[in-house]
Every structure is written in structure tokens, then in C-alpha cells.
Tab-separated table of C-alpha atoms in Angstrom:
chain	number	residue	atom	x	y	z
A	1	MET	CA	37.615	6.096	-17.569
A	2	PRO	CA	34.500	6.595	-14.774
A	3	SER	CA	34.434	3.699	-12.682
A	4	LEU	CA	31.561	0.757	-12.622
A	5	THR	CA	29.816	2.710	-8.833
A	6	THR	CA	29.672	5.369	-10.504
A	7	ALA	CA	27.680	4.605	-14.156
A	8	PRO	CA	24.489	5.836	-15.089
A	9	ARG	CA	21.917	2.806	-14.650
A	10	PRO	CA	20.752	1.993	-18.204
A	11	PRO	CA	17.279	3.748	-18.882
A	12	SER	CA	16.372	0.288	-19.339
A	13	ALA	CA	15.592	-0.261	-15.306
A	14	ALA	CA	14.782	3.775	-15.681
A	15	LEU	CA	11.778	2.749	-17.998
A	16	ALA	CA	11.107	-0.702	-16.282
A	17	VAL	CA	10.827	1.116	-12.313
A	18	LEU	CA	8.707	3.824	-14.269
A	19	ALA	CA	6.288	0.887	-16.062
A	20	LEU	CA	5.786	-0.497	-12.866
A	21	ALA	CA	5.662	2.677	-11.433
A	22	ILE	CA	2.227	3.504	-13.423
A	23	GLY	CA	0.940	0.069	-12.085
A	24	GLY	CA	1.111	1.664	-9.085
A	25	PHE	CA	-1.052	4.430	-9.519
A	26	GLY	CA	-3.426	2.296	-10.663
A	27	ILE	CA	-3.833	-0.071	-7.690
A	28	GLY	CA	-3.150	3.118	-5.412
A	29	THR	CA	-6.341	4.955	-7.320
A	30	THR	CA	-8.445	1.368	-6.744
A	31	GLU	CA	-7.722	1.282	-3.421
A	32	PHE	CA	-7.671	5.663	-2.346
A	33	VAL	CA	-10.888	6.180	-4.123
A	34	ALA	CA	-13.313	4.618	-1.592
A	35	MET	CA	-12.380	7.038	1.031
A	36	GLY	CA	-13.665	9.661	-1.184
A	37	ILE	CA	-16.849	8.273	-3.081
A	38	LEU	CA	-18.052	6.535	0.399
A	39	PRO	CA	-21.254	8.777	0.803
A	40	GLU	CA	-21.669	8.594	-3.603
A	41	VAL	CA	-21.435	4.723	-3.313
A	42	ALA	CA	-23.812	4.871	-0.136
A	43	ALA	CA	-26.544	7.087	-1.524
A	44	ASP	CA	-26.365	4.612	-4.867
A	45	PHE	CA	-27.115	1.299	-3.192
A	46	ASP	CA	-29.056	2.974	0.426
A	47	ALA	CA	-26.786	2.121	2.735
A	48	SER	CA	-25.247	3.784	5.728
A	49	ILE	CA	-21.647	5.165	5.318
A	50	PRO	CA	-20.076	3.441	7.575
A	51	ALA	CA	-21.995	-0.291	5.715
A	52	ALA	CA	-20.287	1.080	2.480
A	53	GLY	CA	-17.285	0.954	4.131
A	54	TYR	CA	-16.745	-2.564	3.544
A	55	MET	CA	-15.576	-2.155	0.342
A	56	ILE	CA	-12.834	-0.946	2.253
A	57	SER	CA	-12.181	-3.762	3.657
A	58	GLY	CA	-13.660	-6.242	1.573
A	59	TYR	CA	-10.750	-5.247	-1.044
A	60	ALA	CA	-7.942	-5.272	1.917
A	61	LEU	CA	-8.685	-9.243	2.451
A	62	GLY	CA	-8.888	-9.933	-1.273
A	63	VAL	CA	-5.184	-8.430	-1.136
A	64	VAL	CA	-4.592	-10.270	2.140
A	65	VAL	CA	-5.763	-13.049	0.227
A	66	GLY	CA	-4.418	-13.165	-2.907
A	67	ALA	CA	-0.358	-12.184	-2.092
A	68	PRO	CA	0.262	-15.325	-0.069
A	69	LEU	CA	-1.959	-17.558	-2.364
A	70	LEU	CA	-1.255	-16.048	-6.953
A	71	THR	CA	3.092	-15.660	-4.838
A	72	ALA	CA	3.174	-19.275	-4.274
A	73	LEU	CA	1.327	-20.549	-7.844
A	74	GLY	CA	3.409	-18.143	-9.495
A	75	ALA	CA	6.844	-18.659	-7.454
A	76	ARG	CA	8.377	-20.759	-10.720
A	77	VAL	CA	7.022	-17.576	-13.201
A	78	ASP	CA	9.768	-15.567	-14.808
A	79	ARG	CA	8.312	-12.155	-12.689
A	80	LYS	CA	7.167	-10.238	-16.481
A	81	ALA	CA	5.039	-12.973	-18.096
A	82	LEU	CA	3.508	-13.027	-13.522
A	83	LEU	CA	2.498	-8.693	-13.794
A	84	ILE	CA	1.464	-8.920	-17.064
A	85	ALA	CA	-0.653	-11.590	-15.540
A	86	LEU	CA	-1.721	-9.378	-12.114
A	87	MET	CA	-2.021	-6.746	-13.738
A	88	ALA	CA	-4.906	-8.179	-16.936
A	89	MET	CA	-7.336	-8.998	-13.627
A	90	PHE	CA	-6.746	-6.459	-11.680
A	91	THR	CA	-7.742	-4.762	-14.932
A	92	LEU	CA	-10.851	-7.019	-15.758
A	93	GLY	CA	-11.462	-6.428	-11.659
A	94	ASN	CA	-12.532	-3.059	-12.260
A	95	VAL	CA	-14.247	-3.137	-15.212
A	96	ALA	CA	-16.427	-6.093	-13.422
A	97	ALA	CA	-17.439	-2.782	-10.837
A	98	ALA	CA	-17.493	-0.511	-12.634
A	99	LEU	CA	-20.370	-2.799	-14.338
A	100	ALA	CA	-22.684	-4.148	-10.217
A	101	PRO	CA	-26.158	-3.434	-10.287
A	102	THR	CA	-25.712	-4.196	-6.946
A	103	PHE	CA	-23.907	-3.703	-3.565
A	104	SER	CA	-23.099	-7.276	-3.053
A	105	THR	CA	-21.737	-7.424	-6.587
A	106	LEU	CA	-19.954	-4.523	-6.226
A	107	MET	CA	-18.117	-6.076	-3.102
A	108	ALA	CA	-17.106	-9.038	-5.374
A	109	ALA	CA	-15.302	-7.204	-7.366
A	110	ARG	CA	-13.344	-4.886	-4.766
A	111	VAL	CA	-12.066	-8.176	-3.705
A	112	PHE	CA	-11.571	-9.571	-6.961
A	113	THR	CA	-9.981	-6.436	-8.022
A	114	GLY	CA	-7.703	-6.599	-4.445
A	115	LEU	CA	-5.977	-10.264	-5.108
A	116	PRO	CA	-3.475	-10.082	-7.436
A	117	HIS	CA	-2.387	-6.284	-5.310
A	118	GLY	CA	-0.028	-7.252	-2.514
A	119	THR	CA	1.668	-9.645	-5.261
A	120	PHE	CA	2.250	-6.978	-7.614
A	121	PHE	CA	3.980	-4.433	-5.238
A	122	GLY	CA	6.176	-7.463	-4.333
A	123	ILE	CA	7.209	-9.040	-6.448
A	124	GLY	CA	7.341	-5.360	-8.766
A	125	SER	CA	9.938	-4.677	-5.407
A	126	VAL	CA	12.287	-7.374	-6.174
A	127	VAL	CA	11.767	-6.804	-9.935
A	128	ALA	CA	12.946	-2.791	-9.041
A	129	ALA	CA	14.869	-3.706	-6.173
A	130	GLY	CA	17.142	-6.621	-8.340
A	131	LEU	CA	18.079	-3.571	-10.942
A	132	VAL	CA	20.139	-0.327	-7.989
A	133	PRO	CA	23.198	-2.324	-6.232
A	134	ALA	CA	22.788	-3.012	-2.727
A	135	HIS	CA	23.164	-0.084	-0.941
A	136	LYS	CA	19.794	2.064	-3.034
A	137	ARG	CA	17.591	-0.809	-3.307
A	138	ALA	CA	15.132	1.251	-0.723
A	139	GLN	CA	15.313	3.489	-2.742
A	140	ALA	CA	13.918	1.782	-5.939
A	141	ILE	CA	11.089	-0.262	-3.838
A	142	SER	CA	10.415	3.685	-3.167
A	143	MET	CA	10.258	4.600	-6.603
A	144	MET	CA	8.462	1.724	-8.151
A	145	MET	CA	6.283	2.673	-4.766
A	146	VAL	CA	5.728	6.496	-5.408
A	147	GLY	CA	3.651	5.123	-8.013
A	148	LEU	CA	0.965	4.057	-5.147
A	149	SER	CA	1.308	7.448	-3.433
A	150	VAL	CA	1.371	10.372	-6.512
A	151	ALA	CA	-2.094	8.299	-6.843
A	152	ASN	CA	-3.494	10.982	-4.079
A	153	ILE	CA	-1.772	13.357	-5.912
A	154	ILE	CA	-3.709	13.030	-8.894
A	155	GLY	CA	-5.386	9.968	-9.453
A	156	VAL	CA	-7.719	10.322	-6.641
A	157	PRO	CA	-8.677	13.525	-6.682
A	158	LEU	CA	-10.067	13.712	-10.396
A	159	ALA	CA	-11.364	10.154	-8.926
A	160	THR	CA	-13.746	11.986	-6.577
A	161	ALA	CA	-13.776	15.092	-8.473
A	162	ALA	CA	-15.329	12.535	-11.644
A	163	ALA	CA	-17.981	10.227	-9.050
A	164	GLN	CA	-19.331	14.048	-7.649
A	165	THR	CA	-20.111	14.857	-11.388
A	166	VAL	CA	-20.817	12.242	-13.797
A	167	GLY	CA	-21.013	9.341	-10.417
A	168	TRP	CA	-19.244	7.321	-9.212
A	169	ARG	CA	-18.892	4.264	-11.904
A	170	SER	CA	-16.926	6.286	-13.791
A	171	THR	CA	-14.085	5.952	-11.430
A	172	TYR	CA	-13.239	1.926	-12.155
A	173	TRP	CA	-13.967	3.271	-15.872
A	174	MET	CA	-11.107	5.018	-14.500
A	175	VAL	CA	-8.514	2.756	-13.115
A	176	THR	CA	-9.397	0.084	-16.639
A	177	ALA	CA	-7.839	2.333	-18.335
A	178	VAL	CA	-5.032	2.837	-16.310
A	179	GLY	CA	-5.078	-1.027	-17.182
A	180	LEU	CA	-4.436	-0.805	-19.417
A	181	VAL	CA	-1.453	1.408	-19.897
A	182	THR	CA	0.075	-0.588	-17.930
A	183	LEU	CA	0.385	-3.590	-20.546
A	184	VAL	CA	1.650	-1.830	-21.919
A	185	ALA	CA	4.748	-0.752	-20.418
A	186	LEU	CA	5.457	-3.711	-18.558
A	187	ALA	CA	5.212	-5.721	-21.652
A	188	ALA	CA	7.264	-2.714	-23.450
A	189	PHE	CA	10.253	-2.023	-20.950
A	190	VAL	CA	10.332	-4.540	-17.907
A	191	PRO	CA	13.000	-7.330	-18.798
A	192	ARG	CA	12.598	-10.669	-18.293
A	193	THR	CA	13.291	-11.698	-15.746
A	194	PRO	CA	13.132	-15.345	-14.487
A	195	THR	CA	12.780	-17.036	-11.060
A	196	SER	CA	16.239	-19.335	-9.061
A	197	PRO	CA	15.959	-23.174	-10.520
A	198	HIS	CA	15.874	-23.653	-6.288
A	199	THR	CA	12.791	-21.412	-6.314
A	200	THR	CA	9.197	-24.259	-5.281
A	201	MET	CA	5.878	-22.896	-3.095
A	202	ARG	CA	7.656	-25.322	-0.963
A	203	SER	CA	10.913	-22.725	0.139
A	204	GLU	CA	8.599	-19.946	-0.533
A	205	LEU	CA	6.348	-21.005	2.569
A	206	GLY	CA	9.542	-21.963	4.146
A	207	ALA	CA	9.888	-17.854	5.313
A	208	LEU	CA	6.303	-18.176	7.288
A	209	LYS	CA	8.705	-20.259	10.128
A	210	ARG	CA	11.010	-17.429	10.420
A	211	PRO	CA	10.284	-15.044	13.914
A	212	GLN	CA	11.318	-12.561	13.094
A	213	VAL	CA	8.920	-12.382	9.323
A	214	TRP	CA	6.418	-12.488	12.249
A	215	LEU	CA	6.811	-9.895	13.396
A	216	ALA	CA	7.324	-7.279	10.966
A	217	LEU	CA	4.337	-8.245	9.716
A	218	ALA	CA	2.702	-7.912	11.797
A	219	THR	CA	4.479	-4.263	12.444
A	220	GLY	CA	2.350	-3.096	8.893
A	221	ALA	CA	-0.847	-4.907	9.435
A	222	VAL	CA	-0.992	-2.959	13.198
A	223	GLY	CA	0.081	-0.208	13.369
A	224	PHE	CA	0.094	0.795	8.936
A	225	GLY	CA	-3.810	0.075	10.454
A	226	GLY	CA	-3.863	3.454	12.382
A	227	MET	CA	-3.665	5.053	9.575
A	228	PHE	CA	-6.486	3.542	8.002
A	229	ALA	CA	-8.799	3.428	10.911
A	230	SER	CA	-9.404	7.770	10.088
A	231	TYR	CA	-8.068	7.737	6.123
A	232	SER	CA	-11.238	5.327	5.536
A	233	TYR	CA	-13.071	8.718	6.652
A	234	ILE	CA	-11.486	11.029	5.873
A	235	ALA	CA	-14.251	12.639	3.412
A	236	PRO	CA	-17.125	12.597	7.065
A	237	MET	CA	-14.865	14.070	8.768
A	238	MET	CA	-13.277	16.593	6.949
A	239	THR	CA	-17.265	17.865	5.400
A	240	GLU	CA	-19.167	17.459	9.306
A	241	VAL	CA	-16.181	18.459	11.701
A	242	ALA	CA	-13.352	20.835	10.065
A	243	GLY	CA	-17.099	22.265	8.031
A	244	LEU	CA	-15.477	21.854	4.425
A	245	GLU	CA	-16.854	21.911	1.417
A	246	ALA	CA	-17.742	18.352	-0.292
A	247	ALA	CA	-16.880	19.366	-3.323
A	248	ALA	CA	-13.343	20.536	-0.970
A	249	VAL	CA	-12.325	16.599	-0.443
A	250	PRO	CA	-11.132	15.783	-3.750
A	251	LEU	CA	-8.228	18.749	-2.580
A	252	VAL	CA	-8.277	16.867	0.808
A	253	LEU	CA	-6.775	13.515	-0.668
A	254	ALA	CA	-4.795	15.783	-2.797
A	255	VAL	CA	-2.762	17.402	-0.151
A	256	TYR	CA	-2.613	13.316	1.977
A	257	GLY	CA	-1.734	12.774	-1.649
A	258	VAL	CA	1.168	15.046	-1.804
A	259	GLY	CA	2.796	13.890	2.156
A	260	MET	CA	2.018	10.317	1.571
A	261	THR	CA	4.645	11.441	-2.192
A	262	ALA	CA	6.807	12.312	0.250
A	263	GLY	CA	6.744	10.618	2.272
A	264	ASN	CA	7.743	7.271	0.290
A	265	LEU	CA	10.686	9.172	-0.924
A	266	LEU	CA	11.659	10.362	2.689
A	267	GLY	CA	11.315	6.414	3.946
A	268	GLY	CA	13.946	4.724	1.400
A	269	ARG	CA	16.678	7.100	1.586
A	270	LEU	CA	15.987	6.285	5.399
A	271	ALA	CA	15.921	3.351	5.370
A	272	ASP	CA	19.030	2.454	3.247
A	273	TYR	CA	20.545	4.496	5.871
A	274	ARG	CA	19.272	2.842	9.182
A	275	LEU	CA	16.575	1.029	9.019
A	276	MET	CA	15.228	0.181	12.277
A	277	ALA	CA	15.601	3.515	13.686
A	278	SER	CA	13.540	4.301	10.184
A	279	MET	CA	10.428	1.975	10.996
A	280	TYR	CA	11.372	2.950	15.148
A	281	GLY	CA	10.754	7.070	13.923
A	282	SER	CA	7.793	6.465	11.341
A	283	LEU	CA	4.879	4.811	14.144
A	284	ALA	CA	6.871	7.200	16.843
A	285	ALA	CA	4.821	10.170	14.705
A	286	ILE	CA	1.609	8.031	13.165
A	287	ILE	CA	0.903	8.041	16.903
A	288	VAL	CA	1.577	11.525	18.193
A	289	LEU	CA	-0.313	12.732	14.795
A	290	LEU	CA	-3.092	10.174	14.838
A	291	ALA	CA	-3.923	11.871	19.135
A	292	LEU	CA	-3.175	15.515	17.403
A	293	PHE	CA	-5.939	14.934	14.461
A	294	PHE	CA	-9.267	14.001	17.470
A	295	VAL	CA	-8.143	17.811	18.461
A	296	THR	CA	-7.405	19.332	15.010
A	297	ALA	CA	-10.861	17.902	13.034
A	298	HIS	CA	-12.530	20.494	14.323
A	299	HIS	CA	-10.700	22.613	12.332
A	300	PRO	CA	-10.264	23.528	8.706
A	301	VAL	CA	-6.655	25.117	8.322
A	302	THR	CA	-5.219	22.345	10.864
A	303	ALA	CA	-7.371	19.274	9.851
A	304	VAL	CA	-5.874	19.690	6.206
A	305	ALA	CA	-1.736	20.254	7.551
A	306	THR	CA	-2.417	17.156	10.140
A	307	VAL	CA	-3.599	15.522	6.552
A	308	PHE	CA	-0.661	15.791	4.520
A	309	GLY	CA	1.525	15.334	8.445
A	310	VAL	CA	-0.659	11.854	9.351
A	311	GLY	CA	0.197	11.070	5.221
A	312	LEU	CA	4.255	11.499	5.452
A	313	ALA	CA	4.633	9.676	8.617
A	314	GLY	CA	2.282	6.227	7.252
A	315	SER	CA	4.293	6.085	4.507
A	316	ALA	CA	7.354	6.483	5.398
A	317	LEU	CA	7.395	3.247	6.828
A	318	VAL	CA	6.129	1.453	3.779
A	319	PRO	CA	10.038	1.512	2.131
A	320	ALA	CA	11.567	0.830	6.130
A	321	LEU	CA	9.012	-2.483	6.034
A	322	GLN	CA	9.443	-4.121	2.849
A	323	THR	CA	12.772	-4.173	3.004
A	324	ARG	CA	12.470	-5.262	6.037
A	325	LEU	CA	10.709	-8.534	5.237
A	326	ILE	CA	13.183	-8.809	2.116
A	327	ASP	CA	15.657	-9.379	4.660
A	328	VAL	CA	14.496	-11.781	7.073
A	329	ALA	CA	13.840	-13.861	4.638
A	330	PRO	CA	16.136	-15.052	2.347
A	331	GLY	CA	15.942	-17.010	-0.328
A	332	ALA	CA	11.906	-16.274	-0.365
A	333	PRO	CA	11.833	-12.085	-1.029
A	334	SER	CA	9.199	-12.633	-3.035
A	335	LEU	CA	6.810	-14.539	-0.709
A	336	ALA	CA	8.252	-12.032	2.382
A	337	ALA	CA	8.068	-9.019	0.190
A	338	ALA	CA	4.196	-9.682	-1.441
A	339	LEU	CA	2.931	-10.667	2.154
A	340	ASN	CA	4.121	-6.705	3.019
A	341	HIS	CA	0.463	-5.769	1.755
A	342	SER	CA	-0.903	-8.235	2.263
A	343	ALA	CA	-0.556	-7.264	5.911
A	344	LEU	CA	-0.902	-3.291	5.225
A	345	ASN	CA	-4.475	-4.514	3.399
A	346	LEU	CA	-5.262	-6.126	6.737
A	347	ALA	CA	-4.359	-3.256	7.773
A	348	ASN	CA	-6.795	-1.559	5.582
A	349	ALA	CA	-9.474	-3.331	6.206
A	350	SER	CA	-9.116	-4.147	10.201
A	351	GLY	CA	-8.885	0.178	10.131
A	352	ALA	CA	-11.593	0.551	8.359
A	353	TRP	CA	-13.595	-1.948	10.225
A	354	LEU	CA	-12.627	-0.562	14.712
A	355	GLY	CA	-13.782	2.967	12.684
A	356	GLY	CA	-16.569	2.243	11.911
A	357	LEU	CA	-17.873	0.440	15.123
A	358	VAL	CA	-16.211	3.531	16.989
A	359	ILE	CA	-19.397	5.777	14.975
A	360	ALA	CA	-21.519	3.268	15.189
A	361	ALA	CA	-21.161	3.206	18.353
A	362	GLY	CA	-22.369	6.643	18.486
A	363	TYR	CA	-18.526	8.945	19.077
A	364	GLY	CA	-18.070	10.806	15.830
A	365	TYR	CA	-16.500	10.665	13.196
A	366	THR	CA	-13.201	12.348	14.843
A	367	SER	CA	-13.415	8.762	17.545
A	368	PRO	CA	-11.191	6.523	15.315
A	369	ASN	CA	-8.297	9.152	15.153
A	370	LEU	CA	-7.560	7.900	18.657
A	371	VAL	CA	-8.467	4.257	17.782
A	372	GLY	CA	-5.509	4.154	15.158
A	373	ALA	CA	-3.286	5.729	18.777
A	374	VAL	CA	-3.593	2.679	19.837
A	375	LEU	CA	-3.123	0.690	16.724
A	376	ALA	CA	0.770	2.376	16.114
A	377	VAL	CA	1.064	1.902	19.687
A	378	LEU	CA	1.070	-1.482	19.565
A	379	GLY	CA	2.771	-0.893	16.145
A	380	LEU	CA	5.934	0.454	17.415
A	381	GLY	CA	5.976	-2.179	20.337
A	382	LEU	CA	6.066	-4.901	17.754
A	383	ILE	CA	9.079	-3.325	16.282
A	384	VAL	CA	10.683	-2.278	19.141
A	385	ALA	CA	10.228	-6.136	19.548
A	386	SER	CA	11.883	-8.011	16.814
A	387	GLY	CA	15.068	-4.830	16.783
A	388	LEU	CA	15.739	-6.267	19.874
A	389	LEU	CA	15.485	-9.347	19.277
A	390	ASP	CA	18.244	-9.356	16.932
A	391	ARG	CA	20.546	-8.092	19.515
A	392	ARG	CA	20.032	-11.037	21.537
A	393	ALA	CA	20.276	-13.243	18.358
A	394	PRO	CA	21.884	-11.273	14.985
A	395	ALA	CA	21.807	-14.174	12.965
A	396	ALA	CA	18.000	-14.232	13.909
A	397	ALA	CA	17.297	-11.219	11.255
A	398	GLY	CA	19.647	-13.554	8.305
A	399	PRO	CA	22.077	-11.426	6.179
A	400	ARG	CA	20.893	-8.811	3.158
A	401	ALA	CA	18.935	-11.112	1.281
A	402	PRO	CA	20.023	-11.486	-2.613
A	403	VAL	CA	18.467	-9.977	-5.549
A	404	PRO	CA	17.428	-11.450	-8.221
A	405	SER	CA	18.736	-9.079	-11.334
A	406	ALA	CA	16.715	-8.690	-13.876
A	407	ALA	CA	18.066	-10.987	-17.363
A	408	PRO	CA	18.486	-7.887	-20.825
């Protein structure tokens, strides 16, 4: 008779994670395609590239606001029902973006679309982690996040190519279709996951009293901003500096997506093995690669190779940060996991804004890479401080948080 520890996971667990990954694919496409369609949006609305880049910041700010707000409001809601509601919001936001008559309305649609992003990934991470043994939580989270990574291999390049041929609005209609598929998959495959009767808005918000929660969030907000400072302007960097044709940009985005997917899967395994060490290593790698990108961006081959590395190193950090936040916020895993995406999208907003500032100041399209390297240095300093605090007061980190299991 096989032991319980070696028994295969029931198919429902795999299908539930698949449904969550499909949602991640749609969200990732909407989030990252903005970088690839900046020239088309700027031309359509007669705006500069840095000005069009504000739609990246607008989406990110929607995530920053929406993650804590919607997670707190949904603290007592069954997690399956909440995931479906969040995906419905996301789908409606993409319809609004596709129909936007002005840049202002596009910005509003992007902010609205970003509102459910963090809560969807936060709640989805908790659900995915509850379907597997405790020692495989980070891997389960990384599998759920694979959808976001694969979006950069398939969704973003296809949407960017569509934008170049039939217009940027087609990208949002494509994501609308993915949102509808996700709604069906969530309803069919995700098990009902009721919240604890002790979970309230107040108990969730209580996680914000812990210094380790703020250090982990700050690490994501600052350190991950380094990647976005560079990646937000990848399209003009490849065409204006590396000398590639505009038609090659979707292929470059696909290379970045392959790096993201590899980094996400690798990061999940490393985080389950040595959580803090995996974060130190990821941030150190981001620093080195972004500093190199300032130089390698001038040649097509080295530029594309560095794009792959930046995607790998950046994505390896995400499942580790997600797991760290669940660990340091026992009793409020949903809010902690959702706030991770607030932090990452604050990084998105600030990285895109700072990158646009140095470009607008005349330092060229490669200058955001150096800004990114500096931000990653600051992020590494924050997580090192968090690790030192663990050594001085191990109880501050808290025990590994139990994750609610899904109801059959």
C-alpha cells in the first residue's frame, strides 16, 4: 500500500492550479503588453513615449490600491466566489480599455483593470498552497504564477504583433477572451475554499503591525522596481539602441517570457530549499545583469541574451517573496500575499516613472538600466536587514503559516 506522503495529488488540485494559471496568463498579458505597444498607443493619441508610459504606472497604481482594499473587503467571502468576482472585474476593465476613446479614458480603464490583480494572485496563491504539502508551497505558488510568465512567451508577443498589424485595441479584446475562459475554468475546477470564521477585516489588517511584513513588502517595491525601470522601455531600447526592427520586438518579449518562466519555476524550488538565500541571490543577479545591460544593449545578440537573464533573475524572486510574506503574517495570509503584488506593482509604477524621467532628461534609452541596478541594490539591503532581524529575534519572523485547505 503506498504511503500518504507519496500518493499523487488528486486531479482536481492540478485542474484548480491550471484554472488559476489561465487567469494569471490573462493578467500577465494585460500588465506586460503595455510595454510592447507603447509606440502604437503614443502614436494613436499623439503622445510621447514617456507620457504613454504612464498607462503602465496607472495599471500598477490600481494594483497598489486594489490589493489591500479588495482583500480586506473580501475577508469573509468564500475564496472561490471572490476569485470569480475579481476575474469578472478584470474582464470588464479590458473591455473598457479596448473601447477607450481618449488617453484619459484608457488610463482610467487601466487603473480599474489593475484593481483586482493583487487580490487575485494573493487569494490564488493561498488556495494553491493549500492544495499541496507544506514543504511544496513555494512550488505550488510558482506553478500558479507560471501563467503570468507564459504570458510573456505567448500572450505578450502575440498581442504586440496584433497591435502592430491591426491596432493596439485588439490586444485588449484578446485578453477579454482569456478572461471569459478563466471565469468558466474557475467555476468548474477551483474547489470551494471557505475562510476561517475568525478571519475578519481587522484580523487581516493586523498583519501590517509586523516589521517583517513591511521589510518584505519594501524589498519587492524597491528591489523589483529595478527590473521594471529597464523592462518598461524595452521596445524603444531594442529598436533605437540595439538596432532591431520593430517586427523583432515580439520575439524579444518572448525571450524575456522564457526567462521569466524558467526563473519562476527555479525560484519556487530554491525558495522551498533555502528561502532567504534565494532572495539574496536573485537580487544580486538583478544588480549584475542590469549593470551589464547598460553596455550589452548596444548589440542585438548581447541585448537579447541579457533580456533573458533579467527575466530569469527577476521572476526567481517572486515566489520567494510570496512565501516569505505568508510566513511573516500568520493569521493573515491572504492580505500578505495580495500585498506582495501591491508592492511589485508599486515597483512597476515607480520603475516606469523613474526610467521615463532619465530618458526625458536626455540620458538615453539605456539609462533606466542603471536606475534599475541602484534600486536592486537598495532592495538587497532591505532583505539583508530582514534576515539580520530574523537572527536577532527569530520569533519576529513567525512560524510557517498554516494555509487553509480547500473544501471538497
